[in-house]
Short mmCIF file of N, CA and C in Angstrom, two decimals:
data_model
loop_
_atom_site.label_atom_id
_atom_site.label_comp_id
_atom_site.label_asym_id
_atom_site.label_seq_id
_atom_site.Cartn_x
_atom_site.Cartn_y
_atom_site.Cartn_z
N UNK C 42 231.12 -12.52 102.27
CA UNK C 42 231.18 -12.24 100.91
C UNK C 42 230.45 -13.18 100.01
N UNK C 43 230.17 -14.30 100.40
CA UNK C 43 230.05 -15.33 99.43
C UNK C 43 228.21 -15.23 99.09
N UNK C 44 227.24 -14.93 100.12
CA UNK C 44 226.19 -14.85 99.93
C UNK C 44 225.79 -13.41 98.98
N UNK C 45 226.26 -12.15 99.09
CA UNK C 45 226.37 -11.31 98.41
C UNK C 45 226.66 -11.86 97.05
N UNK C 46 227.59 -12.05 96.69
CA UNK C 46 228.01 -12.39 95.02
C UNK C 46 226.86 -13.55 94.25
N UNK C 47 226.33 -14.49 95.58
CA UNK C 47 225.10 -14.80 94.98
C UNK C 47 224.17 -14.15 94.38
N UNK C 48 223.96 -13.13 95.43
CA UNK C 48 222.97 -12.59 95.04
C UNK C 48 222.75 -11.62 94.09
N UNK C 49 224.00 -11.03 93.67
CA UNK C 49 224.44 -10.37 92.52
C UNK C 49 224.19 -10.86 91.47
N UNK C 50 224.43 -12.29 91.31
CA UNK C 50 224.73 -12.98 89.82
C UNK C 50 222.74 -13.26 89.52
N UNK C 51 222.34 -13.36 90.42
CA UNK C 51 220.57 -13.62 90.07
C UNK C 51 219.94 -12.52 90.29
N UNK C 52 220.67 -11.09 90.96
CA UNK C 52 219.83 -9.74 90.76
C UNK C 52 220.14 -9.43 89.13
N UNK C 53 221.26 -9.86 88.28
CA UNK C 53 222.11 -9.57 87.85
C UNK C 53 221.16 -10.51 86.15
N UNK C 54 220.86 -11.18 86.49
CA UNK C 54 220.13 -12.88 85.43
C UNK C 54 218.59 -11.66 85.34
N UNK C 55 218.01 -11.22 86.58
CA UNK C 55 216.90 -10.87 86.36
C UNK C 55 217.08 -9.70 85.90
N UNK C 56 217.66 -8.92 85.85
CA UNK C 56 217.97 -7.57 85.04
C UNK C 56 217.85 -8.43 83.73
N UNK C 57 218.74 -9.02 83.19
CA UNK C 57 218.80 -9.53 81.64
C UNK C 57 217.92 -9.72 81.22
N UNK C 58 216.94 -10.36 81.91
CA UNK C 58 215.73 -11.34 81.86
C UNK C 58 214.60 -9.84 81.44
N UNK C 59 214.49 -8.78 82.31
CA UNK C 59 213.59 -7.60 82.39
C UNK C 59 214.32 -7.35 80.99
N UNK C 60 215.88 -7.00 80.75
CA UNK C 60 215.87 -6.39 80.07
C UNK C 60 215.54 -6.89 77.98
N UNK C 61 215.63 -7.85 77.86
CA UNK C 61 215.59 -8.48 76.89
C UNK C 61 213.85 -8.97 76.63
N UNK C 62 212.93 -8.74 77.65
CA UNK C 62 211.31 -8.61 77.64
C UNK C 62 211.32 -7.32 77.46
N UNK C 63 211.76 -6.42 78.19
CA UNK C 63 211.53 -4.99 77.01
C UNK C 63 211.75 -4.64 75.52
N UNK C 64 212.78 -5.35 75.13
CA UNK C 64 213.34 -5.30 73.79
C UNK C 64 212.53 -5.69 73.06
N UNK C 65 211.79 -7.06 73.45
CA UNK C 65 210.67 -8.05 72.80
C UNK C 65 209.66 -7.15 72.74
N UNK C 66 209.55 -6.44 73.61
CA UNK C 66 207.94 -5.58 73.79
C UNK C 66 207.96 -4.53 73.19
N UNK C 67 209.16 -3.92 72.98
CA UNK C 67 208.85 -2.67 72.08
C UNK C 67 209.10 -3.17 70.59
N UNK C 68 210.20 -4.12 70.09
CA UNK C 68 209.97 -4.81 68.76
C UNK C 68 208.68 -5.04 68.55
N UNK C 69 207.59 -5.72 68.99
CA UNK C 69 206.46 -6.12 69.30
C UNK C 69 205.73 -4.18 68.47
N UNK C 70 206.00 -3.38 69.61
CA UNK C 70 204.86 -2.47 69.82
C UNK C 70 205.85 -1.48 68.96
N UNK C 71 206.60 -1.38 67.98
CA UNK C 71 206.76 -0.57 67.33
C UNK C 71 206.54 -1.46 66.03
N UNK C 72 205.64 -1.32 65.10
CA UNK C 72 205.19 -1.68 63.96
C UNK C 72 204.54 -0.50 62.57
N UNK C 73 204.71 -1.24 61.83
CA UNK C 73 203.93 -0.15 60.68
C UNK C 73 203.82 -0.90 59.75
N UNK C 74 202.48 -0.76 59.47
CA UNK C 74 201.56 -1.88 58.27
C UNK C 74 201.69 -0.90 57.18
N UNK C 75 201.84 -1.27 56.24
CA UNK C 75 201.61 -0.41 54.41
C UNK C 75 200.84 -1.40 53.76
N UNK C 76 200.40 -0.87 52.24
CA UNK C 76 199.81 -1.29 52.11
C UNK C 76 200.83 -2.25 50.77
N UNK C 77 200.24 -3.29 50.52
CA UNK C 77 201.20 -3.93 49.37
C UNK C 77 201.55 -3.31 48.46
N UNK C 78 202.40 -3.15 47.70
CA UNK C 78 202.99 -2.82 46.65
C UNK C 78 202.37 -3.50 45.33
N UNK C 79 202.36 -4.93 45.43
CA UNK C 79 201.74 -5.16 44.47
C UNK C 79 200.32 -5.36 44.13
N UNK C 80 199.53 -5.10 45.46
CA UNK C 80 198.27 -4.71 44.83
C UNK C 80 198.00 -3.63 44.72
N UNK C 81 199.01 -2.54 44.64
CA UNK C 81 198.43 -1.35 44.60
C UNK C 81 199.13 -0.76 43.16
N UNK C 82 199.76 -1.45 42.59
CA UNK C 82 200.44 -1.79 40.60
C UNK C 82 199.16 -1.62 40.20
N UNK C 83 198.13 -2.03 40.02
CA UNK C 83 196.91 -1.75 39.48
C UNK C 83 196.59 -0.01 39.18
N UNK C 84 196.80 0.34 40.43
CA UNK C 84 195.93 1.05 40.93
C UNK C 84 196.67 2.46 40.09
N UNK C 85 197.99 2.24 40.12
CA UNK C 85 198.99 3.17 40.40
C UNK C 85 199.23 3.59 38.33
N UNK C 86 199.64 2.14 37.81
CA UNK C 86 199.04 1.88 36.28
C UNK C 86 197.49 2.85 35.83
N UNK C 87 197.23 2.21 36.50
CA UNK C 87 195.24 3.15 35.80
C UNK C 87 195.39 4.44 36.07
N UNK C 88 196.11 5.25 37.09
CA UNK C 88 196.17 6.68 37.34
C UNK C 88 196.84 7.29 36.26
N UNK C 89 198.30 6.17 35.75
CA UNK C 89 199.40 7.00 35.08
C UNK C 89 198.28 6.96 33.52
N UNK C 90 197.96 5.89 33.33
CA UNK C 90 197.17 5.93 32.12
C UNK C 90 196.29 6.93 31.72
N UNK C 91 195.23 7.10 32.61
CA UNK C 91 194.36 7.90 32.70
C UNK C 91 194.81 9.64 32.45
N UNK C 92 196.31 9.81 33.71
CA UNK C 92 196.44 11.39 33.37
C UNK C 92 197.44 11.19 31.77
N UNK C 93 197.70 10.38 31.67
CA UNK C 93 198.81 10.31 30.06
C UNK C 93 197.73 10.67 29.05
N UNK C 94 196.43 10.12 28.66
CA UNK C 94 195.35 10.11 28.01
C UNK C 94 194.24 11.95 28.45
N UNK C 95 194.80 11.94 29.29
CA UNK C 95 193.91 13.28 29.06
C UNK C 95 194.94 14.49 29.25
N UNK C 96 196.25 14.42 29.45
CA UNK C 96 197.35 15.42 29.07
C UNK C 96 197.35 15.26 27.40
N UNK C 97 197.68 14.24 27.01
CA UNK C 97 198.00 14.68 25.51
C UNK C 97 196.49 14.84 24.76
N UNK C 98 195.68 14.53 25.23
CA UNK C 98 194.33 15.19 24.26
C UNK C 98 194.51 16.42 24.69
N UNK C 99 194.58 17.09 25.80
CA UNK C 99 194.70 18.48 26.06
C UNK C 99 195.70 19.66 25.06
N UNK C 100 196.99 18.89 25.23
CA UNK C 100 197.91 19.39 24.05
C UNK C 100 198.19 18.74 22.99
N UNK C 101 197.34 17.93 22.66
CA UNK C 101 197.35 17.75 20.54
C UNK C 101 198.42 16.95 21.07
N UNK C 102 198.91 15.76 21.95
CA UNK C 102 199.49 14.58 21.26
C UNK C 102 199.85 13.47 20.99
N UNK C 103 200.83 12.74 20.54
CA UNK C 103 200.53 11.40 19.83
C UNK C 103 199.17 10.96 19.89
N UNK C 104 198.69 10.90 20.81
CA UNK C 104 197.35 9.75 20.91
C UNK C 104 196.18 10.64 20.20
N UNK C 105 196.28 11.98 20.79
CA UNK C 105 195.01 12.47 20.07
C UNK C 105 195.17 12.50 18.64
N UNK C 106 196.38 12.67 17.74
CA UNK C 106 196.94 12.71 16.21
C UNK C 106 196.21 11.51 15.78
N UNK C 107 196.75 10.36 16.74
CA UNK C 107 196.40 9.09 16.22
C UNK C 107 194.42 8.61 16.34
N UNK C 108 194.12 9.72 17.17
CA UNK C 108 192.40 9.48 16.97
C UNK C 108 191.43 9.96 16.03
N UNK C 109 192.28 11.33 15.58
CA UNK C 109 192.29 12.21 14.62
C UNK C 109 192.31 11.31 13.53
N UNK C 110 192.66 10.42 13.03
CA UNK C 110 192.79 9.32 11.75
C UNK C 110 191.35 8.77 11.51
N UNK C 111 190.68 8.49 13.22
CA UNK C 111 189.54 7.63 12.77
C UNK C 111 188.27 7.89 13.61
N UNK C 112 188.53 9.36 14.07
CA UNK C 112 187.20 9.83 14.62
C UNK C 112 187.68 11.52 14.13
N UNK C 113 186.15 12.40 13.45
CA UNK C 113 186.63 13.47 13.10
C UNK C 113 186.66 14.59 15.03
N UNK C 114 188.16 14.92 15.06
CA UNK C 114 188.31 15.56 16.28
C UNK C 114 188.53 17.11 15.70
N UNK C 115 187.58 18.40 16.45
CA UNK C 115 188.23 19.65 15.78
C UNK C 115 189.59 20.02 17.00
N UNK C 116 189.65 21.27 17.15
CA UNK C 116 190.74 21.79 18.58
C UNK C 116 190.55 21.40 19.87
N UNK C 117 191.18 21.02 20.12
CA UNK C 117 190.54 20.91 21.89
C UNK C 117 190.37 22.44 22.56
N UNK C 118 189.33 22.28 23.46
CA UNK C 118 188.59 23.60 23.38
C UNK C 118 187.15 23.80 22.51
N UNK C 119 187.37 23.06 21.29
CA UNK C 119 185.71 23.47 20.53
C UNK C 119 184.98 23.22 21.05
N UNK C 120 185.02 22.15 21.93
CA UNK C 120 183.58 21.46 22.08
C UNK C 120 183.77 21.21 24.11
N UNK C 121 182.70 21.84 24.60
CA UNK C 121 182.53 22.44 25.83
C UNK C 121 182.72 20.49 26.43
N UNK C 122 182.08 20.12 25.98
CA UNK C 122 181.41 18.35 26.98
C UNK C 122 183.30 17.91 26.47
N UNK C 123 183.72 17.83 25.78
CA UNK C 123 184.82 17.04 25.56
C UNK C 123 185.89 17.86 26.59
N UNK C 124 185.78 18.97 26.57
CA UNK C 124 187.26 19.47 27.40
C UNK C 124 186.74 19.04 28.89
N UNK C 125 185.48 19.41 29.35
CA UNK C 125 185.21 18.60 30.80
C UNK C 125 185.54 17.59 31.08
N UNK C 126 185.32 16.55 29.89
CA UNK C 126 185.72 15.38 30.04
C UNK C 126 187.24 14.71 30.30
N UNK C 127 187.81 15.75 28.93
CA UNK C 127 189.08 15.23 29.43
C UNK C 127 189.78 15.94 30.68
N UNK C 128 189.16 16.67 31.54
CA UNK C 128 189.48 17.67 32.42
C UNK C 128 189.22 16.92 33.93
N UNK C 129 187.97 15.82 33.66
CA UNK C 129 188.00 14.97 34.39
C UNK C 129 188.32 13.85 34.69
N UNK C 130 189.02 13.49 33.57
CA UNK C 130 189.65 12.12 33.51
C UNK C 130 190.98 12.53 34.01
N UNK C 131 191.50 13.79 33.74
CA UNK C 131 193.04 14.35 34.44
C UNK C 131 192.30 14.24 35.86
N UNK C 132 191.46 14.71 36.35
CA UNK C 132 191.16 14.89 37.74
C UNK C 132 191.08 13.53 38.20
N UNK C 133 190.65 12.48 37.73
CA UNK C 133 190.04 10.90 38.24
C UNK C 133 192.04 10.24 38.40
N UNK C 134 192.48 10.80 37.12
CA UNK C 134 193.86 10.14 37.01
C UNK C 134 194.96 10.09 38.13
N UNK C 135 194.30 11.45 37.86
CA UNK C 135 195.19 12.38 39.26
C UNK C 135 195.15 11.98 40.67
N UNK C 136 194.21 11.86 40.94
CA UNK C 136 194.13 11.08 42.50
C UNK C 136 194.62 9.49 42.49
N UNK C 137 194.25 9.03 41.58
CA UNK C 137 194.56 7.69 41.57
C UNK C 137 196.42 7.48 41.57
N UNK C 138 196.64 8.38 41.02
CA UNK C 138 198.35 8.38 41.31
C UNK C 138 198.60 8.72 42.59
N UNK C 139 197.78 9.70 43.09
CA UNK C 139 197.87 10.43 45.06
C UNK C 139 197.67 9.39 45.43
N UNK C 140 196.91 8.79 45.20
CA UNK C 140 196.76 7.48 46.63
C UNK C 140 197.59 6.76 46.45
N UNK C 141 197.88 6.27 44.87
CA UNK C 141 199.13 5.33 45.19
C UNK C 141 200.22 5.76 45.53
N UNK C 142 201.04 6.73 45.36
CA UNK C 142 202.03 7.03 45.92
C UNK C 142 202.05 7.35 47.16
N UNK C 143 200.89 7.63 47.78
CA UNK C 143 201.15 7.99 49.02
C UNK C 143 201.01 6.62 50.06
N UNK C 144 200.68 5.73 49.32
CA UNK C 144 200.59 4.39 50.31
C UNK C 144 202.12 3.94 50.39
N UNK C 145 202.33 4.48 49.41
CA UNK C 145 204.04 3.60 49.26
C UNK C 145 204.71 4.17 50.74
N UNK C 146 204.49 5.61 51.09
CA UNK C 146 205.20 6.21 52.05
C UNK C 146 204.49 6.45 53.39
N UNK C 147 203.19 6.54 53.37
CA UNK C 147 202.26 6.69 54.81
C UNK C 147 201.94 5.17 54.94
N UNK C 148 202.37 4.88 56.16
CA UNK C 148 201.49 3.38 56.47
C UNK C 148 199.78 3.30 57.00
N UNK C 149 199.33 2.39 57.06
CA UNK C 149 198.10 2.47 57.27
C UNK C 149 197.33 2.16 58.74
N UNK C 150 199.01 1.53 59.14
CA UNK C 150 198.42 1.64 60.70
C UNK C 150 200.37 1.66 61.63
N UNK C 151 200.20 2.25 62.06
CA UNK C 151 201.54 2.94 62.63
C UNK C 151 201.36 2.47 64.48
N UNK C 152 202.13 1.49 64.87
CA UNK C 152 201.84 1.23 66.23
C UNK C 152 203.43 1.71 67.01
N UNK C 153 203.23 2.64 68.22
CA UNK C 153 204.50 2.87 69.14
C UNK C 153 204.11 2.52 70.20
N UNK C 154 205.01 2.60 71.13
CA UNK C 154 204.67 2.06 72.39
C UNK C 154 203.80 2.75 73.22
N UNK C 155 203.34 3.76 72.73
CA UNK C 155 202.08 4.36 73.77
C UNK C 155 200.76 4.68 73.03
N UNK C 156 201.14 4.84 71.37
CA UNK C 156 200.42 5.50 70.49
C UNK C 156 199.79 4.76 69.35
N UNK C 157 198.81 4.59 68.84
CA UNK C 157 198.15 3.93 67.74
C UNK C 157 197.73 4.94 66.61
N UNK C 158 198.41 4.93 65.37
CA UNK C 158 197.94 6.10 64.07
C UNK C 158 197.52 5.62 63.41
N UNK C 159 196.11 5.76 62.70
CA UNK C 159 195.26 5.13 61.61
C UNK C 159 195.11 6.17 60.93
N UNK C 160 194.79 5.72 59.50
CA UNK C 160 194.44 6.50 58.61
C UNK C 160 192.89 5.42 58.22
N UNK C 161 192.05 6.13 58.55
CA UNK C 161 190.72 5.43 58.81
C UNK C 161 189.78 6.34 57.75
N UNK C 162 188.72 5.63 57.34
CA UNK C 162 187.33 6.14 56.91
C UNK C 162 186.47 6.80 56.91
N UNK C 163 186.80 7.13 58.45
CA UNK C 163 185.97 8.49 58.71
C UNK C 163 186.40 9.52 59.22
N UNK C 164 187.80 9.88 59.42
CA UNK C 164 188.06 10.91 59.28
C UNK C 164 189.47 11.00 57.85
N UNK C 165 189.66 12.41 57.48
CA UNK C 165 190.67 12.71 56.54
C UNK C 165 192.33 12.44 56.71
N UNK C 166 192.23 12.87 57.97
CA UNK C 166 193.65 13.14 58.87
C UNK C 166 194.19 11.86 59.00
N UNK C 167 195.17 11.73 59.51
CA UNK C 167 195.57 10.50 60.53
C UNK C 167 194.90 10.41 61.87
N UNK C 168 194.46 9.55 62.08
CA UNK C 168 193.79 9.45 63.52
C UNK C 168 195.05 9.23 64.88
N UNK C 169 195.13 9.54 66.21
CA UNK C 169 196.43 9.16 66.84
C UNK C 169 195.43 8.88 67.82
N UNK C 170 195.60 7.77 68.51
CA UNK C 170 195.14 7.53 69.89
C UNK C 170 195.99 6.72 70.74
N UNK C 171 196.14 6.37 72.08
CA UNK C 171 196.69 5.92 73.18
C UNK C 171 196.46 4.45 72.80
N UNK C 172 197.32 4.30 73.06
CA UNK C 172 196.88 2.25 72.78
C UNK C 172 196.43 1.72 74.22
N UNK C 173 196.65 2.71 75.41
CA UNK C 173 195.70 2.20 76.37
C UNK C 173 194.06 2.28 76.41
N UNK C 174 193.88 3.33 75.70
CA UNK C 174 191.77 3.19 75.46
C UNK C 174 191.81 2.10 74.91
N UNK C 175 192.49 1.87 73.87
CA UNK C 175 192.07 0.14 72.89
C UNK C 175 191.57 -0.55 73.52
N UNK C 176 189.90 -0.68 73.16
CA UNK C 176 189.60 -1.90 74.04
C UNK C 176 189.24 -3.40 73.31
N UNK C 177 188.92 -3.09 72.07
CA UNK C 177 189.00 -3.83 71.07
C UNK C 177 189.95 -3.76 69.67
N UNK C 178 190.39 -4.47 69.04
CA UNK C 178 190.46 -4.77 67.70
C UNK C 178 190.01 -5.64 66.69
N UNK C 179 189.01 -5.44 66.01
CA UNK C 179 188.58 -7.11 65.08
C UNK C 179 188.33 -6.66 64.09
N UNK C 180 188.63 -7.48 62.84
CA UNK C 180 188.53 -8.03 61.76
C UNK C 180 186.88 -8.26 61.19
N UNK C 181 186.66 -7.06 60.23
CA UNK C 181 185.24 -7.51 59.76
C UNK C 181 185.42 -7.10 58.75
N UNK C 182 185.38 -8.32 57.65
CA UNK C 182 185.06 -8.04 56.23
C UNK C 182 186.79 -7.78 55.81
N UNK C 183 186.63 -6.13 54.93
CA UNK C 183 187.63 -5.47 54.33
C UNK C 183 188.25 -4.61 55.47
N UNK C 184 187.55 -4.31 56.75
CA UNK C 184 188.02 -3.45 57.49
C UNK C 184 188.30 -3.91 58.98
N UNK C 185 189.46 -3.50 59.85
CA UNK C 185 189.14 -3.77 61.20
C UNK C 185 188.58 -2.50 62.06
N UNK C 186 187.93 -3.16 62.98
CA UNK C 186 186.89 -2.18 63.67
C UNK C 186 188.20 -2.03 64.96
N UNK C 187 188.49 -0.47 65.39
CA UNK C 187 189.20 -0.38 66.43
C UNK C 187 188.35 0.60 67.12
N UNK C 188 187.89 -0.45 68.39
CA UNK C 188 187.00 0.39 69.35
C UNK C 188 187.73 1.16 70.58
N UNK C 189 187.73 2.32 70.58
CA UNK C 189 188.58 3.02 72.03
C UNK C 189 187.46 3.35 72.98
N UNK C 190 188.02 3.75 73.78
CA UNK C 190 186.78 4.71 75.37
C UNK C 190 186.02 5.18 74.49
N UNK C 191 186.45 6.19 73.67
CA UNK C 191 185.17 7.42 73.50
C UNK C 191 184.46 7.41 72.00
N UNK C 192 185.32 6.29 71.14
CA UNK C 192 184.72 6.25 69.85
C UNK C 192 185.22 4.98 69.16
N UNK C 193 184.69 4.33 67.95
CA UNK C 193 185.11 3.14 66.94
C UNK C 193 185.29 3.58 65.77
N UNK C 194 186.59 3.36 65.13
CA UNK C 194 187.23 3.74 63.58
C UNK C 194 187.05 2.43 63.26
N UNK C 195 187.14 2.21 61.44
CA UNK C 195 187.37 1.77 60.87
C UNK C 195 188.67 2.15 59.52
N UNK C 196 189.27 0.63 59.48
CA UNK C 196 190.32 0.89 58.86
C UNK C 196 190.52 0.37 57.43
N UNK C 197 190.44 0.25 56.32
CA UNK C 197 190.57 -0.25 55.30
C UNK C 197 191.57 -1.44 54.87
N UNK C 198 191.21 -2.91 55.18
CA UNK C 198 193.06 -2.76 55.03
C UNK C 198 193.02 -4.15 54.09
N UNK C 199 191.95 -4.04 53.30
CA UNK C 199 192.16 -4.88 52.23
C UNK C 199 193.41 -4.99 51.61
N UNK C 200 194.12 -4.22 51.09
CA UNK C 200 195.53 -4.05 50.12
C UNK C 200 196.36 -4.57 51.12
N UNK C 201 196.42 -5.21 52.80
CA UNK C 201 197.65 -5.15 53.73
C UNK C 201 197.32 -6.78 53.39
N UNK C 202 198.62 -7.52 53.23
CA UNK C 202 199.56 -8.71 53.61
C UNK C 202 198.47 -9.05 54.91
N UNK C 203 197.60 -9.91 54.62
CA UNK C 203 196.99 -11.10 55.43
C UNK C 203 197.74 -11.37 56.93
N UNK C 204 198.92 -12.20 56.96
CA UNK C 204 199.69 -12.64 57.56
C UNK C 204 200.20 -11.73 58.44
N UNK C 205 200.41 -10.30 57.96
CA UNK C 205 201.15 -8.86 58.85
C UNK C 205 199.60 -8.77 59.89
N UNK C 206 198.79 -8.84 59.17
CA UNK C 206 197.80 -8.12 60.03
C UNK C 206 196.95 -9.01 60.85
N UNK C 207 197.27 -10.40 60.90
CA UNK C 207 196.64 -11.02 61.66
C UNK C 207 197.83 -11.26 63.20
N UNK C 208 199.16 -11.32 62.76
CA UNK C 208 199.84 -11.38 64.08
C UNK C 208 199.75 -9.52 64.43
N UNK C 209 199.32 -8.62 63.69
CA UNK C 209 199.43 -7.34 64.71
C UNK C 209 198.22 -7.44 65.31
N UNK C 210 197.07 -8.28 65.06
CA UNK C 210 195.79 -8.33 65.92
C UNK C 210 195.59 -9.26 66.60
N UNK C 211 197.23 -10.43 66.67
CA UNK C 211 196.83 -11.22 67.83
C UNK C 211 197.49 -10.80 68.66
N UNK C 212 198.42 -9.63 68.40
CA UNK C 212 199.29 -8.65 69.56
C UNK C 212 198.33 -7.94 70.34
N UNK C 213 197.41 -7.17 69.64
CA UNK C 213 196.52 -6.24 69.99
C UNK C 213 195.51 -6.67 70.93
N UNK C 214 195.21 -7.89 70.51
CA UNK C 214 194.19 -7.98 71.40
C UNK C 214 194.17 -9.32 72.48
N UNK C 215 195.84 -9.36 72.82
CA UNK C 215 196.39 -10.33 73.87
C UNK C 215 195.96 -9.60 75.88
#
């Protein structure tokens, strides 16, 4: 009996041992980068501004009343170049609120234990690939270059926390 129960208590240490390196490894490999919050206050400000400024010129208010004082304005509608304009400044405004809100909730790089999701530059979609093609990850400039088997994305990730994205690329490319 006595050699058995040895061997129990150190089959028993190395289970713990396996099992608490898995825990590490998927903490590790389940991650998700966003993009800051506060550099993206800028961004998110200039959108709301922008569609506030070309909604109320559209419907006659406060601001357009108040331009009306010191530039002669007729209806909106008279004049063909002004309604484009403000038609495009709703359109410029408008996205600029889409992107910011949507950073708040899509991350920009989504890591699971088998799977890598970018929202990259050259395509629209989310990109999903195997984190086994990864054969590279590096850091150039504003973007990291992630090279797989069959192709290289780039990722934008100026707006991401420095510090997040340098320990997910010394994970990546251990």
């Amino acid at each position: 009996g006595w050699p058995c129960l040895t061997s129990t208590i150190s089959i028993t240490k190395t289970i713990a041992k396996l099992s608490y390196s898995d825990r590490k490894r998927n903490k590790i490999m389940n991650r998700k980068l966003y993009r800051s919050p506060q550099k993206m206050l800028p961004i998110l400000l200039t959108g709301f501004s922008l569609t506030y400024v070309s909604i109320d010129n559209i419907f006659n208010g406060p601001f357009r009343n108040f331009l009306k004082n010191y530039i002669s304005l007729n209806e909106f509608g008279s004049n063909i170049r002004e309604e484009v304009l403000y038609y495009l400044i709703l359109l410029v405004g408008g996205f600029q609120l889409f992107t910011a809100v949507q950073s708040i909730f899509q991350p920009v790089l989504e890591i699971s234990e088998h799977k890598i999701a970018m929202r990259t530059s050259e395509k629209l979609l989310t990109v999903v690939k195997d984190i086994q093609d990864l054969q590279a990850a590096v850091l150039h400039e504003d973007y990291v270059k992630f090279t797989f088997n069959d192709e290289t994305y780039s990722v934008f990730v100026e707006n991401i926390e420095a510090d997040e994205l340098e320990s997910l690329l010394n994970e990546l490319n251990i």
